[in-house]
Amino acid sequence: MSAPATRFDALSEWSDRHFKWLLVAPAVLLILALSVYPLLFSVWVLFVNYDFTVPGHGFVGLRNFTRVLADPVARWSLWVTILLSTINVTIEFLLGLALALAMVKSFRGRGLIMSLLIIPLFISPVIVGQAWALLLQRPFGPTNYVLSQILGFEVTIGWLTQAPWNFIALVLADVWQWTPFMFVILLAGLTAIPPNLYEAAELDGVDGWRAFWWITLPQLGPMIMLAITFRILDAVRLFDTIFVMTGGGPGTNTYSSSFYLYTLGFTQFHLSEATAGAWMFLVITAILITFLVRRLLKAEPT
Amino acid sequence: MAHVTIKGLHKHFGAVHVVKGIDLAIADGEFTVLVGPSGCGKSTLLRTVAGLEQASEGTIEIGGKVVNDTRPRDRDVAMVFQDYALYPHMTVAQNIGFGLRARNFPRPEIETRVKRAAKMLNIDQLLDRLPRQLSGGQRQRVAIGRAIVRNPQIFLFDEPLSNLDAQLRDEMRSEIKRLHQELGATMIYVTHDQIEAMTLADRIVLMNAGQIEQSGTPLELYEKPRTRFVAGFLGSPKINFIKARLENAGIVFADGQTLKLPAVDAQRYAAHAGKPVIFGIRPQHIDRAPMTGSPHIKSTVDLVQPTGARTYVTFTIGGEPVMAELDAHDAGKPGDEIAIALDLAHFLLIAPENGNVLGR
Amino acid sequence: MSLITRANIARTLLLGFFLLFTFVPLYWMFITSIKPSDDYLAVPPVWFPAEPTMLHYTAALFAYRGLDGLINSVIISAAATLLSTVLGTLMAYSLARFNTGGQHLSFWVLSQRFLPPIAIVLPIFLIYRAVGLHDTHFGLIIAYTVFTLPVTVWMMFAYFRQMPKSLEEAALVDGCTRWQSLWRVAIPLAMPGIVAAAVFAFIACWTEFFFALILTSQTAFTLPTVFRAFLGFQGAQYGEASALAMVSLVPSIILGILVQRHLVRGLTLGAVRG
Ligand SMILES: Nc1ncnc2c1ncn2[C@@H]1O[C@H](COP(=O)(O)OP(=O)(O)O)[C@@H](O)[C@H]1O
Ligand SMILES: [Mg+2]
C-alpha cells in the first residue's frame, strides 16, 4: 500500500526525522537575533565611546563603568529601586493574602467580585500611573479636598512633587495594579489545600489562628515563594509609573534604576555609559534570579 | 499481511533497561499474545514494532524488510490503544476514515470502506456521533474499526479490553477472535490477563522483566511450563507450590507425609533424589479420596469458597496452604478431616535454586 | 456575636474596601474623560458632570493622534501575538513531547522572561537604528514577539504536558507525518490553551510601554506612548488623557476577563494549574 518514493516523500521523511529541531528553530533563531545578539553587541559597546554627544567609537577601557559608578544618582536610583520593590511586594503580599483568605470560601457574588478584582492586571501601567496622577494631582485631583473634609483642616500635599508623598503615590499605584497578582496565585494555592487537613486539625482542637499558622501557611509555602519570586523579578524593573507620575522628580528624587539608565541613554545620549549601567543592573538581577529561582525550585510547587 | 521477525531487541529509557534481548518470529496470519505482569516491557516491545519507540539495539523486520528506521506511517501497521485514543474532535466516521484521509484515498473509496468496517462491527448507526457520546464498548469498536478499515499488514493491540467491564470484555474478546478468523491478518496482542491470553492466542509469548520466559501454544505453556514463573502465571486459580524433598520413597512433605511416585516418574527424577524440590500441582488436579486405598495425603479443611458448580477448598500440606477445586458436594466444611488424592499425571517438580521445572 | 459572623463582617469590610480602592481611580478617570474642562478646578470637585461631553475623545483621537496610536497598537499587537503564538506553540510542543535540548533549552527560554528590559533595549535600539528598523511596525512586532515568547512557550508547554500523547501516536500509526499529527490532532485539541496564550500575549503587547517608547517615535508609535503628550506642564489635558485611557483599557479588560479561567496559568507561566 505504500506509494512509490518521490522527492516529496524524501522531503517529508527528512522533516519528520528533524521534526523536534525544526519546531524550535524559528523561536530560537528569533530569540538569538533579538536578545542574545544585542547582548553580545552591547559587550562591545561597553568598552568604546558610543555617545550621541561625542562622535567616534574609540576604545575607552573601563571609563563607561567608572563614570556610572561615580555618579551619585546611579547609587541613589539603586536604593530607590530596592526600597520601592521591597515596600511594594510586602504590601501586595499581605493584602493579596488577606484577600485570598477572604475569597477562599464560596459565597454569593464571589464570581463577580473575582472578575472585578483582577481588572487592574489587564491595564497598561502607563494608564494606571495616569489614573493615580489624576486622582492625586494638585490642584485638579480630589484627594486633598477629601482629606481636608475628613481631617477638618486644609490639606495641601504635593503628592507627585513632594517627598515622601511622591513615594507614597508610586506605592499606591503599584499596589493597586499588582495586589491582584498575589491574590490570584495565593487563592489558587489556598484552594488546593485539602480540606481534610482542617477537619483533622479541628478534631485535634486546632482552629482559627493556630490552624492558619500550623496548616495554611506551611501548605501555602511553595506558592508564596512562587508569587513573591515572580513579583520581585518584575518589581525591580519599575519604570512606567515613575515616567508618568513623577517623571523621576522632584529632581532625581524618584529615579529608579531603569529610569536612571533610560535618562542616561535617551535624554543625555550617553549610550555606552547607559549600557555599562544596564550590564551592572543585569548582573545584580541575575544574582537575584539565581538566588530566588534556586530556592523556588527547592520548594517545588505543584 | 506479513510475518514479523525480531532479533536481539533491546530498549533503554535513559539508564532504565526495559527490553532485554528479545528474539521472536511471528508467522504470517498468526495471533500472538504478549502476556506478562505489569511493567515487564510488553507495551514497549509493541510500540517498538509500531515505530513509536526507537530500538536501542537489534532489528525488527516486517514482511522481510528491516523497519528500524521506517516511520510508523510507512510500516503499514494499525494499533488499538488501551485508552482507545479516539480523536475527540472528529465523528465516528471521521475517526475511522482518518488513516485513509491521511494517505489521500479518494473520498468515495473512504466512504465505502468506512461503511463496510462499521457494518462489520455493528456501529453503522453511530457514524455521526462524537466519541464522547459513545459508551465504552462502542468506543472500543470504533478504535478497532479505525484499525481494520486500512487493511494493514499487522494489527497491534495494547490491552484493548482492560477498560471495559467484565461482561463487555468477554463479548469483545470473542469479537476480536472472530475478526482474526475473518481477516486472517497477523495480530500482536498485549495483555496482562492470562485468560485473555489463553482464549485468544495461537501462540503465547510470556514475558518477565524484559525477557521472554517461554513461548508456545496456550496448551503447551499450560501443560508443560518450563519455569516456576510460567506455571504460576497461567491457570486460575493459581497452581499450588509446596516445599518438599525428593527421596527414593517419593515426595516427602515437611510434615513427613510421603507421596509415592509411579515407577516411571521415580526413574525420571532419580538424578535429583535427596534434594529439596518444589512440588507444583494445579487445584483442578486435586480431589477428595476415600480415606482408605489409593495413595493420599491427610489434612484438615481451612476455608471453603463456593462459586456455584465448583468450590475452592483450602487446607495445608506440610504447613503450606494448598487450594483444591472440588465438586460442590465434596467440599466439606472447615475443620473436617479429609483425605486428598493428587493426580500424579499432572504434577511438576521445580528446582528451588533456579525455578526451572525438572525433567524438561 | 459569634465567630462566624465576625469573620463574615471582616470579610465584607475587606472586600468592600478593596473594591472601592480598585474602582475610585477608574471612576475618576472615566468622569474626567466626559467632564467639560470648566469643571476641572471646581471646589468641591465635580463628581458627576451635569453636561457630559465627548469632546475629549475626539480631541484625543484626532488632535493628539490617538487614533493613529490605536491603529498601530492593533496592527502591532495582533501581528506579534500571531507570531508569538505560532512560534511559541511549535516550540512548546517540541519541548513537551521530545524534551528537546533537555532542561537547558526550556530554562533558557524562561530566563528571557526575567531579563530586565533596559539591558536589552539599549543594544536593540542601536542595532535598529543601524539597520533601519527604528520606528517601524516590523521592528516593534518582532521585538514584541520575542518579549512575549517565554510566556507563550511556557503556558503551552504546561498545556501539552497534560494532554495524553496517545492521540498523536494513534495519528502517526494511522498514517500521518509528524506535521500532520501536530496539525490535525494536537493543535485542534490544544485550541483552548492556544487561545488563552494568545490573549495573554495580546494584552502584554497592548499594554507595553517601555519598548515602544524607545523603539518608535513618529510612525510606529503605539497607544500607550501617546500619553507622553499629556505629561509635564504642557497644559492641563486631563480630559484627553482620560479619554485615551478609556479607549485603551476597555478592550484589554474585556479580553482579560474572557480568559480569566486561565489566569493563574498565565501569571505563573504554567507553573500552577489553577
Ligand atoms: N517513556 C518511558 N520513559 C521511561 N521509562 C519508561 C517509559 N516507558 C515505559 N517505561 C518503563 O518501562 C517499563 C516497562 O513499561 P511497559 O512496556 O509499559 O510495561 P507493560 O506494558 O508490560 O506494563 C516500566 O517500568 C516503565 O516504567
Ligand atoms: Mg502496558
PDB file of N, CA, C and O and ligand atoms in Angstrom, chain B residues 38-39 42-44 82 158-159 190, ligand 2:
ATOM      1  N   SER B  38       2.478  -6.582  34.886  1.00  0.00           N
ATOM      2  CA  SER B  38       2.545  -5.167  34.582  1.00  0.00           C
ATOM      3  C   SER B  38       3.982  -4.653  34.730  1.00  0.00           C
ATOM      4  O   SER B  38       4.661  -5.005  35.691  1.00  0.00           O
ATOM      5  N   GLY B  39       4.444  -3.875  33.747  1.00  0.00           N
ATOM      6  CA  GLY B  39       5.777  -3.286  33.841  1.00  0.00           C
ATOM      7  C   GLY B  39       6.881  -4.165  33.290  1.00  0.00           C
ATOM      8  O   GLY B  39       8.055  -3.835  33.401  1.00  0.00           O
ATOM      9  N   LYS B  42       5.980  -5.222  27.891  1.00  0.00           N
ATOM     10  CA  LYS B  42       5.139  -5.639  26.760  1.00  0.00           C
ATOM     11  C   LYS B  42       4.805  -4.459  25.854  1.00  0.00           C
ATOM     12  O   LYS B  42       4.987  -4.514  24.639  1.00  0.00           O
ATOM     13  N   SER B  43       4.296  -3.379  26.483  1.00  0.00           N
ATOM     14  CA  SER B  43       3.896  -2.225  25.679  1.00  0.00           C
ATOM     15  C   SER B  43       5.090  -1.658  24.941  1.00  0.00           C
ATOM     16  O   SER B  43       4.987  -1.283  23.774  1.00  0.00           O
ATOM     17  N   THR B  44       6.216  -1.595  25.628  1.00  0.00           N
ATOM     18  CA  THR B  44       7.403  -1.053  24.992  1.00  0.00           C
ATOM     19  C   THR B  44       7.772  -1.867  23.756  1.00  0.00           C
ATOM     20  O   THR B  44       8.062  -1.325  22.692  1.00  0.00           O
ATOM     21  N   GLN B  82      -4.936   1.258  24.605  1.00  0.00           N
ATOM     22  CA  GLN B  82      -5.680   0.936  25.823  1.00  0.00           C
ATOM     23  C   GLN B  82      -6.769   1.963  26.111  1.00  0.00           C
ATOM     24  O   GLN B  82      -7.874   1.613  26.489  1.00  0.00           O
ATOM     25  N   ASP B 158      -2.863  -2.988  22.325  1.00  0.00           N
ATOM     26  CA  ASP B 158      -2.250  -2.809  23.649  1.00  0.00           C
ATOM     27  C   ASP B 158      -3.332  -2.790  24.723  1.00  0.00           C
ATOM     28  O   ASP B 158      -3.971  -1.779  24.937  1.00  0.00           O
ATOM     29  N   GLU B 159      -3.520  -3.911  25.361  1.00  0.00           N
ATOM     30  CA  GLU B 159      -4.529  -4.066  26.404  1.00  0.00           C
ATOM     31  C   GLU B 159      -5.852  -3.403  26.021  1.00  0.00           C
ATOM     32  O   GLU B 159      -6.368  -2.564  26.758  1.00  0.00           O
ATOM     33  N   VAL B 190      -1.270  -7.399  23.286  1.00  0.00           N
ATOM     34  CA  VAL B 190      -0.637  -7.296  24.605  1.00  0.00           C
ATOM     35  C   VAL B 190      -1.695  -7.339  25.692  1.00  0.00           C
ATOM     36  O   VAL B 190      -2.724  -6.672  25.586  1.00  0.00           O
TER      37      VAL B 190
HETATM   38 MG    MG D   2       1.373  -1.683  29.056  1.00  0.00          MG
END
